[in-house]
């Protein structure tokens, strides 16, 4: 199948600077794969911004179309399980990293990357969630499977105005948890309360007692999106036997920690990855988000984006100035 489509493209110039533009591409230029998908929506994630600025740990080959998320309709298929007309979600694997991603009107991917849209979600709601919302749900799922319950104490969410943090606050509140939201944005307290946060902590509050080997037993669980000293301090303040789920590093990739919380408080630090998670596990989490974990009021999280507004949004997410979820309509 041939035909033109619009895409957001990042290119590298000779002096290792990166340019961004909206270009016309041909379907024939897309890589091989069993599924050609008409992209209805994507979403903007921090990793997309890293790709768009040449981070070699994300994207090595340019020109490139970022977008680690995509939801849309199968146009052509070599898979009997996902025939043309099927609505699908594609997140993770290599999409938007070194494979052209969701910031274009078409993608071509292996069928092993695509989850059939579960009943209860549609292309728009699935991309309001996107990788960020999926990751938030994955954190909470893993925390609950290691024993976290609403009566086990308050749950801390760090970086709570970002995509993962916003969905985590909203989902935890829906599930009956007492949510304490950590943020450096004093002007966003009302936003967090509207999501369901019962208490809000400033960034400096999360570092109180950082010099101690152990903190006061406070948290029944932690969803951490920032890493670094804030994560370490949260682990030191977990209640006995509780866990922290680590899924981000916007503050730091380093964790200057000791083993004391682990051997004296019996706590756990859980790693969270949504990229290479097996497809069956991805389908299970998406089914929860479409069913018993389905969230109302998702529109309160949305900042609408089009291909021609993505460049500004990329700069803002890198600067920590975006709130909620950037929903990308490649057809706008």
GROMACS .gro file of C-alpha atoms in nm, residues 81-289:
model
  209
   81UNK     CA    1  -0.567  -1.228   1.484
   82UNK     CA    2  -0.575  -0.857   1.397
   83UNK     CA    3  -0.758  -0.816   1.065
   84UNK     CA    4  -0.817  -0.482   0.891
   85UNK     CA    5  -1.064  -0.267   1.082
   86UNK     CA    6  -0.940  -0.378   1.426
   87UNK     CA    7  -0.871  -0.100   1.674
   88UNK     CA    8  -0.536  -0.150   1.849
   89UNK     CA    9  -0.301   0.006   2.103
   90UNK     CA   10   0.075   0.004   2.047
   91UNK     CA   11   0.308   0.116   2.325
   92UNK     CA   12   0.668   0.036   2.404
   93UNK     CA   13   0.896  -0.212   2.230
   94UNK     CA   14   1.089  -0.006   1.972
   95UNK     CA   15   0.803   0.220   1.862
   96UNK     CA   16   0.914   0.584   1.853
   97UNK     CA   17   1.270   0.494   1.950
   98UNK     CA   18   1.435   0.370   1.631
   99UNK     CA   19   1.110   0.268   1.459
  100UNK     CA   20   0.894   0.555   1.326
  101UNK     CA   21   0.638   0.629   1.595
  102UNK     CA   22   0.298   0.770   1.671
  103UNK     CA   23   0.378   1.132   1.579
  104UNK     CA   24   0.273   1.042   1.226
  105UNK     CA   25  -0.056   0.950   1.064
  106UNK     CA   26   0.067   0.599   0.978
  107UNK     CA   27   0.287   0.340   1.146
  108UNK     CA   28   0.389  -0.008   1.036
  109UNK     CA   29   0.478  -0.250   1.317
  110UNK     CA   30   0.503  -0.620   1.401
  111UNK     CA   31   0.173  -0.770   1.511
  112UNK     CA   32   0.349  -0.882   1.832
  113UNK     CA   33   0.359  -0.515   1.941
  114UNK     CA   34  -0.017  -0.451   1.916
  115UNK     CA   35  -0.288  -0.506   2.177
  116UNK     CA   36  -0.648  -0.530   2.060
  117UNK     CA   37  -0.849  -0.241   2.204
  118UNK     CA   38  -1.037  -0.381   2.505
  119UNK     CA   39  -1.407  -0.316   2.552
  120UNK     CA   40  -1.442  -0.009   2.770
  121UNK     CA   41  -1.164   0.193   2.606
  122UNK     CA   42  -1.144   0.376   2.274
  123UNK     CA   43  -0.860   0.528   2.076
  124UNK     CA   44  -0.889   0.866   2.252
  125UNK     CA   45  -0.916   0.745   2.612
  126UNK     CA   46  -0.640   0.489   2.563
  127UNK     CA   47  -0.402   0.765   2.451
  128UNK     CA   48  -0.500   1.005   2.728
  129UNK     CA   49  -0.357   0.725   2.941
  130UNK     CA   50  -0.080   0.620   2.701
  131UNK     CA   51   0.250   0.488   2.830
  132UNK     CA   52   0.233   0.724   3.129
  133UNK     CA   53  -0.107   0.605   3.246
  134UNK     CA   54  -0.020   0.245   3.168
  135UNK     CA   55   0.298   0.279   3.374
  136UNK     CA   56   0.104   0.427   3.666
  137UNK     CA   57  -0.132   0.132   3.658
  138UNK     CA   58   0.160  -0.110   3.629
  139UNK     CA   59   0.318   0.045   3.940
  140UNK     CA   60  -0.004   0.009   4.140
  141UNK     CA   61  -0.063  -0.346   4.014
  142UNK     CA   62   0.286  -0.456   4.121
  143UNK     CA   63   0.256  -0.278   4.457
  144UNK     CA   64  -0.075  -0.453   4.525
  145UNK     CA   65   0.071  -0.789   4.423
  146UNK     CA   66   0.341  -0.737   4.685
  147UNK     CA   67   0.089  -0.659   4.957
  148UNK     CA   68  -0.016  -0.292   4.935
  149UNK     CA   69  -0.373  -0.228   5.053
  150UNK     CA   70  -0.574   0.086   5.130
  151UNK     CA   71  -0.559   0.016   5.504
  152UNK     CA   72  -0.179  -0.018   5.500
  153UNK     CA   73  -0.109   0.355   5.525
  154UNK     CA   74  -0.090   0.654   5.292
  155UNK     CA   75   0.067   0.617   4.950
  156UNK     CA   76   0.318   0.873   4.827
  157UNK     CA   77   0.326   0.975   4.460
  158UNK     CA   78   0.630   1.180   4.359
  159UNK     CA   79   0.636   1.401   4.050
  160UNK     CA   80   0.261   1.402   4.086
  161UNK     CA   81   0.170   1.665   3.825
  162UNK     CA   82   0.340   1.474   3.542
  163UNK     CA   83   0.174   1.213   3.326
  164UNK     CA   84   0.253   0.907   3.538
  165UNK     CA   85   0.200   1.096   3.863
  166UNK     CA   86  -0.135   1.247   3.762
  167UNK     CA   87  -0.283   0.912   3.661
  168UNK     CA   88  -0.135   0.743   3.970
  169UNK     CA   89  -0.299   0.998   4.202
  170UNK     CA   90  -0.634   0.962   4.026
  171UNK     CA   91  -0.626   0.581   4.012
  172UNK     CA   92  -0.510   0.537   4.373
  173UNK     CA   93  -0.787   0.769   4.492
  174UNK     CA   94  -1.042   0.568   4.291
  175UNK     CA   95  -0.917   0.248   4.456
  176UNK     CA   96  -0.967   0.392   4.805
  177UNK     CA   97  -0.611   0.487   4.901
  178UNK     CA   98  -0.510   0.794   5.097
  179UNK     CA   99  -0.287   0.970   4.845
  180UNK     CA  100  -0.009   1.212   4.937
  181UNK     CA  101   0.116   1.397   4.629
  182UNK     CA  102   0.470   1.533   4.610
  183UNK     CA  103   0.529   1.825   4.375
  184UNK     CA  104   0.754   2.123   4.318
  185UNK     CA  105   0.466   2.318   4.162
  186UNK     CA  106   0.293   2.522   4.434
  187UNK     CA  107   0.045   2.658   4.180
  188UNK     CA  108  -0.090   2.308   4.104
  189UNK     CA  109  -0.227   2.213   4.445
  190UNK     CA  110  -0.590   2.256   4.335
  191UNK     CA  111  -0.524   2.037   4.032
  192UNK     CA  112  -0.391   1.759   4.255
  193UNK     CA  113  -0.677   1.787   4.503
  194UNK     CA  114  -0.922   1.758   4.215
  195UNK     CA  115  -0.748   1.437   4.112
  196UNK     CA  116  -0.800   1.296   4.462
  197UNK     CA  117  -0.489   1.386   4.661
  198UNK     CA  118  -0.568   1.422   5.032
  199UNK     CA  119  -0.233   1.584   5.117
  200UNK     CA  120   0.031   1.767   4.917
  201UNK     CA  121   0.402   1.785   4.998
  202UNK     CA  122   0.654   2.029   4.856
  203UNK     CA  123   0.974   1.893   4.706
  204UNK     CA  124   1.174   2.009   5.008
  205UNK     CA  125   0.936   1.820   5.238
  206UNK     CA  126   1.031   1.499   5.062
  207UNK     CA  127   1.398   1.553   5.152
  208UNK     CA  128   1.352   1.617   5.524
  209UNK     CA  129   1.574   1.378   5.720
  210UNK     CA  130   1.779   1.281   5.417
  211UNK     CA  131   2.089   1.263   5.636
  212UNK     CA  132   1.940   0.985   5.851
  213UNK     CA  133   1.980   0.615   5.785
  214UNK     CA  134   1.609   0.556   5.849
  215UNK     CA  135   1.305   0.782   5.850
  216UNK     CA  136   0.983   0.759   6.043
  217UNK     CA  137   0.762   0.475   5.919
  218UNK     CA  138   0.508   0.665   5.710
  219UNK     CA  139   0.427   0.521   5.369
  220UNK     CA  140   0.218   0.215   5.293
  221UNK     CA  141   0.351   0.238   4.938
  222UNK     CA  142   0.531   0.474   4.701
  223UNK     CA  143   0.493   0.545   4.330
  224UNK     CA  144   0.817   0.725   4.239
  225UNK     CA  145   0.866   0.898   3.905
  226UNK     CA  146   1.176   1.105   3.986
  227UNK     CA  147   1.454   0.885   4.128
  228UNK     CA  148   1.754   1.023   4.315
  229UNK     CA  149   1.749   1.139   4.678
  230UNK     CA  150   1.369   1.174   4.685
  231UNK     CA  151   1.329   0.805   4.605
  232UNK     CA  152   1.592   0.709   4.863
  233UNK     CA  153   1.423   0.917   5.132
  234UNK     CA  154   1.085   0.766   5.048
  235UNK     CA  155   1.226   0.413   5.080
  236UNK     CA  156   1.370   0.504   5.421
  237UNK     CA  157   1.020   0.605   5.534
  238UNK     CA  158   0.829   0.300   5.414
  239UNK     CA  159   0.631   0.111   5.675
  240UNK     CA  160   0.753  -0.234   5.769
  241UNK     CA  161   0.718  -0.471   5.474
  242UNK     CA  162   0.592  -0.203   5.233
  243UNK     CA  163   0.722  -0.132   4.882
  244UNK     CA  164   0.820   0.152   4.651
  245UNK     CA  165   0.776   0.125   4.273
  246UNK     CA  166   1.040   0.313   4.074
  247UNK     CA  167   0.956   0.409   3.716
  248UNK     CA  168   1.135   0.737   3.642
  249UNK     CA  169   1.456   0.936   3.669
  250UNK     CA  170   1.370   1.298   3.590
  251UNK     CA  171   1.555   1.412   3.904
  252UNK     CA  172   1.843   1.165   3.893
  253UNK     CA  173   1.936   0.813   3.786
  254UNK     CA  174   2.149   0.778   4.098
  255UNK     CA  175   2.015   0.630   4.423
  256UNK     CA  176   2.263   0.701   4.705
  257UNK     CA  177   2.119   0.447   4.946
  258UNK     CA  178   2.217   0.205   5.222
  259UNK     CA  179   2.080  -0.140   5.287
  260UNK     CA  180   1.937  -0.041   5.627
  261UNK     CA  181   1.571   0.003   5.519
  262UNK     CA  182   1.579  -0.331   5.340
  263UNK     CA  183   1.726  -0.538   5.622
  264UNK     CA  184   1.567  -0.355   5.917
  265UNK     CA  185   1.224  -0.270   5.771
  266UNK     CA  186   1.184  -0.565   5.529
  267UNK     CA  187   1.090  -0.324   5.249
  268UNK     CA  188   1.105  -0.367   4.872
  269UNK     CA  189   1.218  -0.148   4.583
  270UNK     CA  190   1.030  -0.259   4.271
  271UNK     CA  191   1.149  -0.183   3.920
  272UNK     CA  192   0.884  -0.094   3.661
  273UNK     CA  193   0.931  -0.126   3.284
  274UNK     CA  194   0.655  -0.083   3.027
  275UNK     CA  195   0.876  -0.111   2.717
  276UNK     CA  196   0.967  -0.479   2.696
  277UNK     CA  197   0.682  -0.605   2.915
  278UNK     CA  198   0.539  -0.916   2.744
  279UNK     CA  199   0.233  -0.849   2.529
  280UNK     CA  200   0.009  -1.070   2.743
  281UNK     CA  201   0.095  -0.861   3.050
  282UNK     CA  202   0.029  -0.542   2.855
  283UNK     CA  203  -0.310  -0.675   2.753
  284UNK     CA  204  -0.389  -0.766   3.115
  285UNK     CA  205  -0.314  -0.413   3.241
  286UNK     CA  206  -0.508  -0.251   2.956
  287UNK     CA  207  -0.804  -0.475   3.039
  288UNK     CA  208  -0.796  -0.356   3.400
  289UNK     CA  209  -0.788   0.007   3.283
   0.00000   0.00000   0.00000
